């Protein structure tokens, strides 16, 4: 059975003091072991503070981006080793906001996936179609292409460490969630692509999160789908109680 993973993507929100209070709120509400992998992804500037708050707890730290080189003249960028220094375990890669606003292609995402793995970080690789692509009947082609290109030349052993997040762009920050059936259909498709790229063992091992307006009121039915193994949460992760309620919905005991 795949262990559920719930990650909060705080995006470009929270000053250091605000991040500390949000992380403390989550920590207090998650005092009891959940059996769920819980990850907080604050902005770079708050990583150290959140790292200190969650140290020694079940909560792990993630970043929202990383550069594909390990060091050098890349003004404004952050390397995998710098994230590991702050006790980051995870890194979100290829979020649709980065793909759409910062020109991140799947080829760039692929370089980042390799750099993250080499730097001992676990990548959360985001894929998902726009509304235009869905309306044009292109979901399968778009998602399969993103998965194949973002994960090109990754070995089976490496693949088992990677988490995929299916995030339909039209559901991110819009309050419009994919129905459990719509989400399950694409998650099953992604697992099928992994089966074709690797084998059934890898396809069954990889965790696939859903992301897109997941909140306490819809988390349980999404997480009950057979191929949905967790959530990548944006807006609802900015409220500790909402986030912890989603973690509770993911508990498998
Ligand atoms: C996200 O940006 O990863 C996300 C899922 O955002 P929201 O939950 O706000 O839709």
mmCIF file of C-alpha atoms and ligand atoms in Angstrom:
data_model
loop_
_atom_site.group_PDB
_atom_site.id
_atom_site.type_symbol
_atom_site.label_atom_id
_atom_site.label_comp_id
_atom_site.label_asym_id
_atom_site.label_seq_id
_atom_site.Cartn_x
_atom_site.Cartn_y
_atom_site.Cartn_z
ATOM 1 C CA UNK A 1 0.000 0.000 0.000
ATOM 2 C CA UNK A 2 1.266 3.485 -0.870
ATOM 3 C CA UNK A 3 1.710 5.872 2.064
ATOM 4 C CA UNK A 4 -0.429 8.985 1.690
ATOM 5 C CA UNK A 5 1.416 12.281 1.276
ATOM 6 C CA UNK A 6 -0.097 15.700 1.935
ATOM 7 C CA UNK A 7 2.022 18.729 1.035
ATOM 8 C CA UNK A 8 1.242 22.396 1.567
ATOM 9 C CA UNK A 9 2.452 24.773 -1.133
ATOM 10 C CA UNK A 10 2.494 28.204 0.501
ATOM 11 C CA UNK A 11 3.571 29.884 -2.769
ATOM 12 C CA UNK A 12 4.724 33.524 -2.382
ATOM 13 C CA UNK A 13 2.932 33.997 0.941
ATOM 14 C CA UNK A 14 4.029 34.473 4.550
ATOM 15 C CA UNK A 15 6.737 36.602 6.069
ATOM 16 C CA UNK A 16 9.055 34.885 8.507
ATOM 17 C CA UNK A 17 6.879 35.695 11.523
ATOM 18 C CA UNK A 18 3.712 34.580 9.712
ATOM 19 C CA UNK A 19 5.400 31.395 8.513
ATOM 20 C CA UNK A 20 6.510 30.591 12.033
ATOM 21 C CA UNK A 21 3.006 30.972 13.374
ATOM 22 C CA UNK A 22 1.471 28.879 10.559
ATOM 23 C CA UNK A 23 4.046 26.092 11.016
ATOM 24 C CA UNK A 24 3.512 26.144 14.781
ATOM 25 C CA UNK A 25 -0.241 25.897 14.264
ATOM 26 C CA UNK A 26 0.198 22.824 12.072
ATOM 27 C CA UNK A 27 2.663 21.309 14.520
ATOM 28 C CA UNK A 28 0.338 21.729 17.504
ATOM 29 C CA UNK A 29 -2.590 20.162 15.647
ATOM 30 C CA UNK A 30 -0.421 17.283 14.424
ATOM 31 C CA UNK A 31 1.062 16.310 17.751
ATOM 32 C CA UNK A 32 -0.190 12.743 17.305
ATOM 33 C CA UNK A 33 1.483 10.446 14.707
ATOM 34 C CA UNK A 34 -0.699 10.368 11.593
ATOM 35 C CA UNK A 35 0.851 7.689 9.391
ATOM 36 C CA UNK A 36 0.745 10.262 6.597
ATOM 37 C CA UNK A 37 3.783 11.966 5.060
ATOM 38 C CA UNK A 38 3.183 15.633 5.846
ATOM 39 C CA UNK A 39 5.250 18.268 4.029
ATOM 40 C CA UNK A 40 5.307 22.060 4.361
ATOM 41 C CA UNK A 41 6.699 24.077 1.442
ATOM 42 C CA UNK A 42 7.185 27.695 2.545
ATOM 43 C CA UNK A 43 8.956 30.318 0.410
ATOM 44 C CA UNK A 44 12.774 30.162 0.450
ATOM 45 C CA UNK A 45 12.995 33.048 2.924
ATOM 46 C CA UNK A 46 11.052 31.133 5.586
ATOM 47 C CA UNK A 47 12.687 27.706 5.139
ATOM 48 C CA UNK A 48 15.113 28.117 8.029
ATOM 49 C CA UNK A 49 12.405 29.250 10.432
ATOM 50 C CA UNK A 50 9.995 26.476 9.455
ATOM 51 C CA UNK A 51 12.848 23.971 9.534
ATOM 52 C CA UNK A 52 13.497 24.906 13.173
ATOM 53 C CA UNK A 53 9.786 24.666 14.063
ATOM 54 C CA UNK A 54 9.288 21.191 12.550
ATOM 55 C CA UNK A 55 12.614 19.728 13.633
ATOM 56 C CA UNK A 56 12.079 16.432 15.460
ATOM 57 C CA UNK A 57 8.414 16.125 14.416
ATOM 58 C CA UNK A 58 6.679 14.022 11.741
ATOM 59 C CA UNK A 59 6.462 17.142 9.526
ATOM 60 C CA UNK A 60 8.983 17.361 6.700
ATOM 61 C CA UNK A 61 10.186 20.418 4.831
ATOM 62 C CA UNK A 62 9.972 21.076 1.095
ATOM 63 C CA UNK A 63 10.980 23.902 -1.246
ATOM 64 C CA UNK A 64 8.959 25.256 -4.154
ATOM 65 C CA UNK A 65 11.751 25.244 -6.716
ATOM 66 C CA UNK A 66 15.448 24.510 -7.193
ATOM 67 C CA UNK A 67 18.045 25.221 -9.856
ATOM 68 C CA UNK A 68 19.388 22.436 -12.057
ATOM 69 C CA UNK A 69 23.057 23.170 -11.438
ATOM 70 C CA UNK A 70 24.781 22.378 -8.162
ATOM 71 C CA UNK A 71 26.618 25.743 -7.928
ATOM 72 C CA UNK A 72 27.961 28.601 -10.045
ATOM 73 C CA UNK A 73 27.079 31.923 -11.622
ATOM 74 C CA UNK A 74 23.275 31.683 -11.540
ATOM 75 C CA UNK A 75 22.172 34.936 -9.926
ATOM 76 C CA UNK A 76 19.019 34.602 -7.883
ATOM 77 C CA UNK A 77 18.935 30.810 -7.942
ATOM 78 C CA UNK A 78 19.125 28.238 -5.145
ATOM 79 C CA UNK A 79 20.905 24.874 -5.394
ATOM 80 C CA UNK A 80 19.898 21.435 -4.099
ATOM 81 C CA UNK A 81 22.778 21.477 -1.573
ATOM 82 C CA UNK A 82 21.535 24.800 -0.173
ATOM 83 C CA UNK A 83 18.110 23.246 0.392
ATOM 84 C CA UNK A 84 19.578 20.153 2.033
ATOM 85 C CA UNK A 85 21.522 22.504 4.320
ATOM 86 C CA UNK A 86 18.153 23.679 5.645
ATOM 87 C CA UNK A 87 16.961 20.078 6.118
ATOM 88 C CA UNK A 88 14.655 20.165 3.099
ATOM 89 C CA UNK A 89 13.566 16.678 2.041
ATOM 90 C CA UNK A 90 11.262 17.537 -0.857
ATOM 91 C CA UNK A 91 11.084 20.014 -3.706
ATOM 92 C CA UNK A 92 8.099 20.939 -5.894
ATOM 93 C CA UNK A 93 9.100 20.995 -9.573
ATOM 94 C CA UNK A 94 7.247 22.094 -12.690
ATOM 95 C CA UNK A 95 4.317 23.706 -10.902
ATOM 96 C CA UNK A 96 1.934 25.091 -13.531
ATOM 97 C CA UNK A 97 2.613 28.633 -12.281
ATOM 98 C CA UNK A 98 6.302 28.127 -13.044
ATOM 99 C CA UNK A 99 5.527 26.499 -16.377
ATOM 100 C CA UNK A 100 3.164 29.323 -17.396
ATOM 101 C CA UNK A 101 4.841 32.395 -15.860
ATOM 102 C CA UNK A 102 8.539 31.514 -15.788
ATOM 103 C CA UNK A 103 8.896 29.582 -19.027
ATOM 104 C CA UNK A 104 9.660 26.239 -17.390
ATOM 105 C CA UNK A 105 9.412 23.561 -20.042
ATOM 106 C CA UNK A 106 9.295 19.855 -19.291
ATOM 107 C CA UNK A 107 12.917 19.678 -20.503
ATOM 108 C CA UNK A 108 13.933 22.149 -17.787
ATOM 109 C CA UNK A 109 11.820 20.289 -15.240
ATOM 110 C CA UNK A 110 13.665 17.108 -16.245
ATOM 111 C CA UNK A 111 17.044 18.754 -15.559
ATOM 112 C CA UNK A 112 15.756 19.912 -12.174
ATOM 113 C CA UNK A 113 14.456 16.421 -11.329
ATOM 114 C CA UNK A 114 17.925 14.991 -12.019
ATOM 115 C CA UNK A 115 19.660 17.729 -10.001
ATOM 116 C CA UNK A 116 17.247 17.275 -7.096
ATOM 117 C CA UNK A 117 17.808 13.511 -6.997
ATOM 118 C CA UNK A 118 21.578 13.995 -7.234
ATOM 119 C CA UNK A 119 21.310 16.435 -4.330
ATOM 120 C CA UNK A 120 19.303 13.950 -2.246
ATOM 121 C CA UNK A 121 15.954 15.767 -2.531
ATOM 122 C CA UNK A 122 12.668 14.023 -3.337
ATOM 123 C CA UNK A 123 10.974 15.717 -6.304
ATOM 124 C CA UNK A 124 7.241 16.414 -6.423
ATOM 125 C CA UNK A 125 6.727 16.738 -10.181
ATOM 126 C CA UNK A 126 3.596 18.625 -11.250
ATOM 127 C CA UNK A 127 1.679 17.943 -14.446
ATOM 128 C CA UNK A 128 -1.763 18.973 -15.649
ATOM 129 C CA UNK A 129 -3.775 20.333 -18.524
ATOM 130 C CA UNK A 130 -5.313 23.773 -19.057
ATOM 131 C CA UNK A 131 -9.043 24.253 -19.544
ATOM 132 C CA UNK A 132 -8.527 24.853 -23.285
ATOM 133 C CA UNK A 133 -6.630 21.573 -23.554
ATOM 134 C CA UNK A 134 -9.371 19.722 -21.638
ATOM 135 C CA UNK A 135 -12.093 21.252 -23.802
ATOM 136 C CA UNK A 136 -10.152 20.250 -26.900
ATOM 137 C CA UNK A 137 -10.009 16.621 -25.702
ATOM 138 C CA UNK A 138 -6.239 16.743 -25.220
ATOM 139 C CA UNK A 139 -5.930 15.700 -21.562
ATOM 140 C CA UNK A 140 -4.364 12.334 -22.321
ATOM 141 C CA UNK A 141 -1.800 13.664 -24.812
ATOM 142 C CA UNK A 142 -0.821 16.696 -22.724
ATOM 143 C CA UNK A 143 -0.433 14.800 -19.453
ATOM 144 C CA UNK A 144 1.368 11.824 -21.022
ATOM 145 C CA UNK A 145 3.801 14.153 -22.822
ATOM 146 C CA UNK A 146 4.511 16.130 -19.629
ATOM 147 C CA UNK A 147 5.111 12.922 -17.663
ATOM 148 C CA UNK A 148 7.385 11.383 -20.309
ATOM 149 C CA UNK A 149 9.415 14.561 -20.906
ATOM 150 C CA UNK A 150 9.705 15.609 -17.254
ATOM 151 C CA UNK A 151 10.851 12.115 -16.297
ATOM 152 C CA UNK A 152 13.066 11.302 -19.281
ATOM 153 C CA UNK A 153 16.143 9.170 -18.495
ATOM 154 C CA UNK A 154 15.155 8.551 -14.885
ATOM 155 C CA UNK A 155 15.958 5.011 -13.714
ATOM 156 C CA UNK A 156 13.334 2.747 -12.163
ATOM 157 C CA UNK A 157 15.018 3.027 -8.760
ATOM 158 C CA UNK A 158 15.029 6.834 -8.978
ATOM 159 C CA UNK A 159 11.423 6.874 -10.185
ATOM 160 C CA UNK A 160 10.259 5.171 -6.992
ATOM 161 C CA UNK A 161 11.511 8.200 -5.019
ATOM 162 C CA UNK A 162 9.556 10.688 -7.148
ATOM 163 C CA UNK A 163 6.054 11.911 -6.384
ATOM 164 C CA UNK A 164 3.831 13.071 -9.224
ATOM 165 C CA UNK A 165 1.206 15.755 -8.592
ATOM 166 C CA UNK A 166 -1.683 15.872 -11.040
ATOM 167 C CA UNK A 167 -2.891 19.459 -10.955
ATOM 168 C CA UNK A 168 -5.433 20.444 -13.608
ATOM 169 C CA UNK A 169 -4.552 24.089 -14.218
ATOM 170 C CA UNK A 170 -8.236 25.082 -14.313
ATOM 171 C CA UNK A 171 -8.677 23.837 -10.741
ATOM 172 C CA UNK A 172 -5.709 25.660 -9.168
ATOM 173 C CA UNK A 173 -6.728 28.555 -6.961
ATOM 174 C CA UNK A 174 -10.091 28.766 -8.730
ATOM 175 C CA UNK A 175 -12.263 27.000 -6.169
ATOM 176 C CA UNK A 176 -13.223 24.659 -9.003
ATOM 177 C CA UNK A 177 -12.167 21.109 -8.140
ATOM 178 C CA UNK A 178 -11.938 18.163 -10.503
ATOM 179 C CA UNK A 179 -14.643 15.664 -9.567
ATOM 180 C CA UNK A 180 -13.267 12.538 -7.881
ATOM 181 C CA UNK A 181 -14.064 10.618 -11.099
ATOM 182 C CA UNK A 182 -12.314 13.171 -13.348
ATOM 183 C CA UNK A 183 -9.244 13.136 -11.103
ATOM 184 C CA UNK A 184 -9.192 9.335 -10.769
ATOM 185 C CA UNK A 185 -9.349 8.962 -14.550
ATOM 186 C CA UNK A 186 -6.195 11.038 -15.042
ATOM 187 C CA UNK A 187 -4.382 9.445 -12.080
ATOM 188 C CA UNK A 188 -5.050 6.003 -13.603
ATOM 189 C CA UNK A 189 -3.779 7.321 -16.924
ATOM 190 C CA UNK A 190 -0.556 8.558 -15.295
ATOM 191 C CA UNK A 191 -0.069 5.166 -13.631
ATOM 192 C CA UNK A 192 -0.544 3.544 -17.032
ATOM 193 C CA UNK A 193 2.092 5.812 -18.551
ATOM 194 C CA UNK A 194 4.501 4.763 -15.759
ATOM 195 C CA UNK A 195 3.662 1.119 -16.515
ATOM 196 C CA UNK A 196 4.599 1.693 -20.163
ATOM 197 C CA UNK A 197 7.778 3.630 -19.262
ATOM 198 C CA UNK A 198 8.886 1.171 -16.558
ATOM 199 C CA UNK A 199 6.839 -1.795 -15.323
ATOM 200 C CA UNK A 200 3.908 -2.569 -13.073
ATOM 201 C CA UNK A 201 6.099 -2.578 -9.942
ATOM 202 C CA UNK A 202 7.185 1.010 -10.513
ATOM 203 C CA UNK A 203 3.679 2.086 -11.560
ATOM 204 C CA UNK A 204 2.231 0.671 -8.334
ATOM 205 C CA UNK A 205 4.965 2.159 -6.142
ATOM 206 C CA UNK A 206 4.842 5.781 -7.298
ATOM 207 C CA UNK A 207 2.590 8.098 -5.312
ATOM 208 C CA UNK A 208 0.367 10.453 -7.292
ATOM 209 C CA UNK A 209 -1.062 13.484 -5.492
ATOM 210 C CA UNK A 210 -4.064 15.480 -6.623
ATOM 211 C CA UNK A 211 -3.854 19.270 -6.486
ATOM 212 C CA UNK A 212 -6.437 21.916 -7.337
ATOM 213 C CA UNK A 213 -8.702 23.524 -4.757
ATOM 214 C CA UNK A 214 -8.480 20.551 -2.400
ATOM 215 C CA UNK A 215 -10.039 21.507 0.932
ATOM 216 C CA UNK A 216 -11.513 19.824 4.011
ATOM 217 C CA UNK A 217 -14.948 19.527 2.386
ATOM 218 C CA UNK A 218 -13.774 17.622 -0.696
ATOM 219 C CA UNK A 219 -10.542 15.926 0.453
ATOM 220 C CA UNK A 220 -12.041 12.659 1.704
ATOM 221 C CA UNK A 221 -13.838 11.760 -1.517
ATOM 222 C CA UNK A 222 -10.839 12.658 -3.657
ATOM 223 C CA UNK A 223 -8.459 10.723 -1.404
ATOM 224 C CA UNK A 224 -10.791 7.704 -1.436
ATOM 225 C CA UNK A 225 -10.079 7.159 -5.144
ATOM 226 C CA UNK A 226 -7.809 4.151 -5.738
ATOM 227 C CA UNK A 227 -5.083 6.036 -7.602
ATOM 228 C CA UNK A 228 -5.095 9.258 -5.542
ATOM 229 C CA UNK A 229 -2.356 8.940 -2.942
ATOM 230 C CA UNK A 230 -2.380 12.386 -1.413
ATOM 231 C CA UNK A 231 -2.775 16.065 -2.077
ATOM 232 C CA UNK A 232 -0.762 19.127 -2.991
ATOM 233 C CA UNK A 233 -2.589 21.919 -1.264
ATOM 234 C CA UNK A 234 -2.347 25.632 -2.058
ATOM 235 C CA UNK A 235 -4.952 27.965 -0.553
ATOM 236 C CA UNK A 236 -6.161 25.589 2.165
ATOM 237 C CA UNK A 237 -2.577 25.077 3.366
ATOM 238 C CA UNK A 238 -2.452 28.703 4.521
ATOM 239 C CA UNK A 239 -4.876 27.892 7.322
ATOM 240 C CA UNK A 240 -3.460 25.390 9.828
ATOM 241 C CA UNK A 241 -6.842 23.903 10.741
ATOM 242 C CA UNK A 242 -7.880 23.339 7.124
ATOM 243 C CA UNK A 243 -4.527 21.796 6.303
ATOM 244 C CA UNK A 244 -4.621 19.479 9.303
ATOM 245 C CA UNK A 245 -8.200 18.446 8.464
ATOM 246 C CA UNK A 246 -6.968 17.390 5.028
ATOM 247 C CA UNK A 247 -4.157 15.395 6.655
ATOM 248 C CA UNK A 248 -6.814 13.732 8.850
ATOM 249 C CA UNK A 249 -8.807 12.834 5.725
ATOM 250 C CA UNK A 250 -5.715 11.082 4.343
ATOM 251 C CA UNK A 251 -5.187 8.854 7.379
ATOM 252 C CA UNK A 252 -5.426 5.216 6.390
ATOM 253 C CA UNK A 253 -5.879 3.675 9.863
HETATM 254 C C1 LIG B 1 -1.322 24.455 -6.015
HETATM 255 O O1 LIG B 1 -0.986 25.558 -6.391
HETATM 256 O O2 LIG B 1 -0.500 23.528 -6.010
HETATM 257 C C2 LIG B 1 -2.719 24.271 -5.616
HETATM 258 C C3 LIG B 1 -3.219 23.081 -5.651
HETATM 259 O O3 LIG B 1 -3.410 25.421 -5.252
HETATM 260 P P1 LIG B 1 -4.919 25.482 -4.687
HETATM 261 O O4 LIG B 1 -5.065 24.379 -3.660
HETATM 262 O O5 LIG B 1 -5.048 26.823 -4.095
HETATM 263 O O6 LIG B 1 -5.813 25.245 -5.856
#
